[in-house]
PDB file of C-alpha atoms in Angstrom:
ATOM      1  CA  MET J 852      64.660  73.041 221.474  1.00 92.00           C
ATOM      2  CA  ILE J 853      61.266  72.528 219.855  1.00 97.00           C
ATOM      3  CA  ILE J 854      58.629  69.832 219.904  1.00 98.00           C
ATOM      4  CA  ARG J 855      56.660  69.487 216.703  1.00 98.00           C
ATOM      5  CA  TYR J 856      54.647  67.038 214.656  1.00 97.00           C
ATOM      6  CA  VAL J 857      56.652  64.460 212.754  1.00 98.00           C
ATOM      7  CA  GLU J 858      57.374  65.053 209.066  1.00 96.00           C
ATOM      8  CA  ASP J 859      58.516  62.721 206.275  1.00 93.00           C
ATOM      9  CA  ARG J 860      61.989  64.224 206.431  1.00 96.00           C
ATOM     10  CA  ASP J 861      62.367  62.871 209.993  1.00 98.00           C
ATOM     11  CA  ALA J 862      62.233  59.208 208.960  1.00 98.00           C
ATOM     12  CA  GLU J 863      65.974  58.699 208.674  1.00 98.00           C
ATOM     13  CA  SER J 864      66.727  60.254 212.064  1.00 98.00           C
ATOM     14  CA  ILE J 865      63.909  58.326 213.731  1.00 98.00           C
ATOM     15  CA  ALA J 866      65.147  55.085 212.172  1.00 98.00           C
ATOM     16  CA  GLU J 867      68.657  55.823 213.509  1.00 98.00           C
ATOM     17  CA  ILE J 868      67.315  56.406 217.015  1.00 98.00           C
ATOM     18  CA  TYR J 869      65.123  53.313 216.961  1.00 98.00           C
ATOM     19  CA  ASN J 870      67.710  51.057 215.334  1.00 98.00           C
ATOM     20  CA  TYR J 871      70.132  51.665 218.183  1.00 98.00           C
ATOM     21  CA  TYR J 872      67.562  50.078 220.507  1.00 97.00           C
ATOM     22  CA  VAL J 873      66.848  47.269 218.038  1.00 98.00           C
ATOM     23  CA  GLU J 874      70.524  46.348 217.679  1.00 98.00           C
ATOM     24  CA  ASN J 875      71.789  46.975 221.216  1.00 98.00           C
ATOM     25  CA  THR J 876      69.016  46.607 223.781  1.00 97.00           C
ATOM     26  CA  THR J 877      66.091  44.489 224.803  1.00 96.00           C
ATOM     27  CA  PHE J 878      63.842  47.566 225.116  1.00 96.00           C
ATOM     28  CA  THR J 879      62.125  46.645 221.857  1.00 95.00           C
ATOM     29  CA  GLY J 880      61.069  43.252 220.616  1.00 95.00           C
ATOM     30  CA  ASP J 881      62.146  44.113 217.081  1.00 96.00           C
ATOM     31  CA  GLU J 882      65.303  42.314 216.025  1.00 97.00           C
ATOM     32  CA  THR J 883      65.781  43.674 212.506  1.00 97.00           C
ATOM     33  CA  PRO J 884      66.701  47.337 211.930  1.00 98.00           C
ATOM     34  CA  PHE J 885      64.212  49.543 210.079  1.00 97.00           C
ATOM     35  CA  SER J 886      65.166  51.127 206.773  1.00 97.00           C
ATOM     36  CA  LYS J 887      64.438  54.791 206.168  1.00 96.00           C
ATOM     37  CA  GLU J 888      61.619  53.758 203.789  1.00 97.00           C
ATOM     38  CA  HIS J 889      60.086  51.364 206.287  1.00 97.00           C
ATOM     39  CA  MET J 890      60.113  54.092 208.954  1.00 98.00           C
ATOM     40  CA  LYS J 891      58.668  56.615 206.500  1.00 97.00           C
ATOM     41  CA  ASN J 892      55.756  54.250 205.815  1.00 97.00           C
ATOM     42  CA  LYS J 893      55.251  53.611 209.525  1.00 97.00           C
ATOM     43  CA  ILE J 894      55.180  57.346 210.228  1.00 97.00           C
ATOM     44  CA  LYS J 895      52.691  57.913 207.410  1.00 97.00           C
ATOM     45  CA  ASP J 896      50.402  55.098 208.582  1.00 97.00           C
ATOM     46  CA  ILE J 897      50.398  56.064 212.249  1.00 96.00           C
ATOM     47  CA  SER J 898      50.443  59.863 212.086  1.00 95.00           C
ATOM     48  CA  LYS J 899      47.293  60.065 209.959  1.00 94.00           C
ATOM     49  CA  ASP J 900      45.278  58.879 213.005  1.00 93.00           C
ATOM     50  CA  TYR J 901      47.470  59.467 216.062  1.00 95.00           C
ATOM     51  CA  PRO J 902      49.862  62.145 217.304  1.00 96.00           C
ATOM     52  CA  TRP J 903      53.562  61.577 216.640  1.00 98.00           C
ATOM     53  CA  LEU J 904      55.863  64.254 218.034  1.00 98.00           C
ATOM     54  CA  VAL J 905      59.590  64.824 217.697  1.00 98.00           C
ATOM     55  CA  LEU J 906      61.919  66.830 219.892  1.00 97.00           C
ATOM     56  CA  GLU J 907      64.420  68.735 217.799  1.00 96.00           C
ATOM     57  CA  GLU J 908      67.428  70.831 218.743  1.00 94.00           C
ATOM     58  CA  ASN J 909      69.821  72.454 216.269  1.00 93.00           C
ATOM     59  CA  SER J 910      68.151  70.540 213.410  1.00 93.00           C
ATOM     60  CA  GLN J 911      68.782  67.178 215.100  1.00 96.00           C
ATOM     61  CA  ILE J 912      66.001  64.886 216.307  1.00 97.00           C
ATOM     62  CA  LEU J 913      66.824  63.980 219.925  1.00 97.00           C
ATOM     63  CA  GLY J 914      63.734  61.918 220.634  1.00 97.00           C
ATOM     64  CA  TYR J 915      60.188  61.104 219.660  1.00 98.00           C
ATOM     65  CA  ILE J 916      56.895  59.952 221.116  1.00 98.00           C
ATOM     66  CA  TYR J 917      53.775  58.653 219.457  1.00 98.00           C
ATOM     67  CA  LEU J 918      50.519  56.839 219.972  1.00 97.00           C
ATOM     68  CA  ASN J 919      49.296  53.935 217.896  1.00 96.00           C
ATOM     69  CA  GLN J 920      46.304  51.653 217.784  1.00 95.00           C
ATOM     70  CA  TRP J 921      46.386  49.326 220.774  1.00 94.00           C
ATOM     71  CA  ARG J 922      44.209  46.496 219.494  1.00 92.00           C
ATOM     72  CA  PHE J 923      42.549  45.912 216.137  1.00 91.00           C
ATOM     73  CA  ARG J 924      38.997  45.296 217.332  1.00 95.00           C
ATOM     74  CA  SER J 925      36.556  48.203 217.255  1.00 94.00           C
ATOM     75  CA  ALA J 926      35.651  48.041 220.952  1.00 96.00           C
ATOM     76  CA  TYR J 927      39.222  49.153 221.766  1.00 96.00           C
ATOM     77  CA  ARG J 928      39.138  52.284 219.586  1.00 94.00           C
ATOM     78  CA  HIS J 929      39.285  54.570 222.640  1.00 95.00           C
ATOM     79  CA  SER J 930      42.616  53.113 223.773  1.00 96.00           C
ATOM     80  CA  ALA J 931      46.050  53.675 222.279  1.00 97.00           C
ATOM     81  CA  GLU J 932      49.581  52.418 222.850  1.00 97.00           C
ATOM     82  CA  LEU J 933      52.368  54.876 223.622  1.00 98.00           C
ATOM     83  CA  SER J 934      56.000  54.591 222.495  1.00 97.00           C
ATOM     84  CA  VAL J 935      58.849  56.959 223.358  1.00 97.00           C
ATOM     85  CA  TYR J 936      62.530  56.862 222.412  1.00 97.00           C
ATOM     86  CA  ILE J 937      65.456  59.192 223.130  1.00 96.00           C
ATOM     87  CA  ARG J 938      68.611  59.254 220.987  1.00 96.00           C
ATOM     88  CA  ASN J 939      71.352  57.158 222.582  1.00 95.00           C
ATOM     89  CA  GLY J 940      74.194  59.183 224.044  1.00 89.00           C
ATOM     90  CA  VAL J 941      72.134  62.322 224.587  1.00 88.00           C
ATOM     91  CA  ARG J 942      71.894  63.507 228.179  1.00 76.00           C
ATOM     92  CA  THR J 943      68.194  63.310 228.738  1.00 70.00           C
ATOM     93  CA  ASN J 944      67.812  66.428 230.917  1.00 80.00           C
ATOM     94  CA  GLY J 945      64.079  65.802 231.031  1.00 92.00           C
ATOM     95  CA  LEU J 946      63.629  65.215 227.297  1.00 95.00           C
ATOM     96  CA  GLY J 947      61.262  62.309 227.944  1.00 94.00           C
ATOM     97  CA  SER J 948      59.211  64.459 230.315  1.00 96.00           C
ATOM     98  CA  LYS J 949      58.995  67.228 227.728  1.00 96.00           C
ATOM     99  CA  LEU J 950      57.757  64.763 225.130  1.00 97.00           C
ATOM    100  CA  PHE J 951      55.232  63.227 227.558  1.00 96.00           C
ATOM    101  CA  SER J 952      53.886  66.657 228.543  1.00 96.00           C
ATOM    102  CA  SER J 953      53.442  67.665 224.922  1.00 96.00           C
ATOM    103  CA  LEU J 954      51.754  64.404 223.984  1.00 96.00           C
ATOM    104  CA  LEU J 955      49.333  64.574 226.899  1.00 93.00           C
ATOM    105  CA  LYS J 956      48.245  68.034 225.705  1.00 91.00           C
ATOM    106  CA  GLU J 957      47.573  66.537 222.262  1.00 88.00           C
ATOM    107  CA  LEU J 958      45.291  63.927 223.796  1.00 86.00           C
ATOM    108  CA  LYS J 959      42.693  66.600 224.497  1.00 77.00           C
ATOM    109  CA  LYS J 960      42.097  66.679 220.727  1.00 79.00           C
ATOM    110  CA  LYS J 961      41.503  62.910 220.531  1.00 84.00           C
ATOM    111  CA  ASN J 962      38.618  60.750 221.643  1.00 87.00           C
ATOM    112  CA  LEU J 963      40.797  58.509 223.798  1.00 94.00           C
ATOM    113  CA  HIS J 964      40.113  57.091 227.224  1.00 95.00           C
ATOM    114  CA  THR J 965      43.125  54.907 228.050  1.00 97.00           C
ATOM    115  CA  ILE J 966      46.815  55.022 227.097  1.00 97.00           C
ATOM    116  CA  ILE J 967      48.830  51.804 227.422  1.00 98.00           C
ATOM    117  CA  SER J 968      52.587  51.256 227.395  1.00 98.00           C
ATOM    118  CA  ALA J 969      54.434  47.980 227.147  1.00 97.00           C
ATOM    119  CA  ILE J 970      57.815  48.084 228.866  1.00 98.00           C
ATOM    120  CA  VAL J 971      60.377  45.302 228.529  1.00 97.00           C
ATOM    121  CA  LEU J 972      61.738  44.684 232.004  1.00 97.00           C
ATOM    122  CA  PRO J 973      63.894  45.728 233.665  1.00 94.00           C
ATOM    123  CA  ASN J 974      63.832  49.348 232.494  1.00 95.00           C
ATOM    124  CA  ASN J 975      63.738  51.648 235.506  1.00 95.00           C
ATOM    125  CA  ALA J 976      64.161  54.849 233.504  1.00 92.00           C
ATOM    126  CA  SER J 977      61.071  54.120 231.415  1.00 95.00           C
ATOM    127  CA  ILE J 978      59.057  52.955 234.424  1.00 97.00           C
ATOM    128  CA  ASN J 979      59.944  56.112 236.362  1.00 96.00           C
ATOM    129  CA  LEU J 980      59.019  58.320 233.416  1.00 96.00           C
ATOM    130  CA  HIS J 981      55.641  56.655 232.957  1.00 97.00           C
ATOM    131  CA  GLU J 982      54.816  56.695 236.650  1.00 98.00           C
ATOM    132  CA  LYS J 983      55.799  60.360 236.899  1.00 97.00           C
ATOM    133  CA  PHE J 984      52.880  61.054 234.533  1.00 97.00           C
ATOM    134  CA  GLY J 985      50.403  58.907 236.417  1.00 97.00           C
ATOM    135  CA  PHE J 986      50.727  55.565 234.624  1.00 98.00           C
ATOM    136  CA  LYS J 987      50.090  52.524 236.830  1.00 98.00           C
ATOM    137  CA  LYS J 988      51.448  49.018 236.369  1.00 98.00           C
ATOM    138  CA  VAL J 989      48.575  46.694 235.478  1.00 98.00           C
ATOM    139  CA  ALA J 990      50.250  43.521 234.179  1.00 98.00           C
ATOM    140  CA  HIS J 991      53.475  41.551 234.230  1.00 98.00           C
ATOM    141  CA  PHE J 992      54.161  38.748 231.778  1.00 98.00           C
ATOM    142  CA  SER J 993      57.117  36.499 232.511  1.00 98.00           C
ATOM    143  CA  GLU J 994      59.459  35.313 229.769  1.00 98.00           C
ATOM    144  CA  VAL J 995      57.234  36.250 226.822  1.00 98.00           C
ATOM    145  CA  GLY J 996      60.069  37.594 224.669  1.00 97.00           C
ATOM    146  CA  TYR J 997      63.402  36.163 223.631  1.00 98.00           C
ATOM    147  CA  LYS J 998      66.247  38.346 222.389  1.00 98.00           C
ATOM    148  CA  PHE J 999      70.038  38.245 222.690  1.00 97.00           C
ATOM    149  CA  GLU J1000      69.893  34.692 224.059  1.00 97.00           C
ATOM    150  CA  LYS J1001      67.730  35.558 227.052  1.00 96.00           C
ATOM    151  CA  TRP J1002      64.082  35.481 228.070  1.00 98.00           C
ATOM    152  CA  LEU J1003      62.386  38.826 228.608  1.00 98.00           C
ATOM    153  CA  ASP J1004      59.575  39.909 230.883  1.00 98.00           C
ATOM    154  CA  LEU J1005      57.042  42.469 229.704  1.00 98.00           C
ATOM    155  CA  GLY J1006      55.100  44.872 231.901  1.00 98.00           C
ATOM    156  CA  TYR J1007      52.056  46.904 230.959  1.00 98.00           C
ATOM    157  CA  TRP J1008      51.351  50.370 232.346  1.00 98.00           C
ATOM    158  CA  GLU J1009      48.139  52.292 231.754  1.00 98.00           C
ATOM    159  CA  LEU J1010      46.857  55.810 232.163  1.00 97.00           C
ATOM    160  CA  VAL J1011      43.103  56.271 232.278  1.00 96.00           C
ATOM    161  CA  LEU J1012      42.418  59.793 231.104  1.00 93.00           C
TER     162      LEU J1012
END
């Protein structure tokens, strides 16, 4: 099992992982699956400025984690938004923790002060993972999303570095 920087060749596997969540869960607000090309462009855009890591075992991507710009105004340049996804059906066995640990080491190379995560609620596994690494809940928005015929709450967690 290795954790490494994302590469173009990972786009299809990452799209597969993400599209499961798009099509079957409320854990993402996206409602339309991503094509391999769309994911390749997203990877290219994000990874030029922020770390994007994949966890690979036996040539299969089991999960990924990345940071992205949190807001588009210059005053927020020292904050970033975190996203993490694990392939459906894989026993996690701490895969999320391994990805978090690796990403937090990468942050030492960046000029960041605060990491923010948006979590569609309920999602106890994601909350527990974030809080294990010191993230604190700072906001709760009621019924701000709508997917699969139901209203969704959104929580924000932050980690001040």
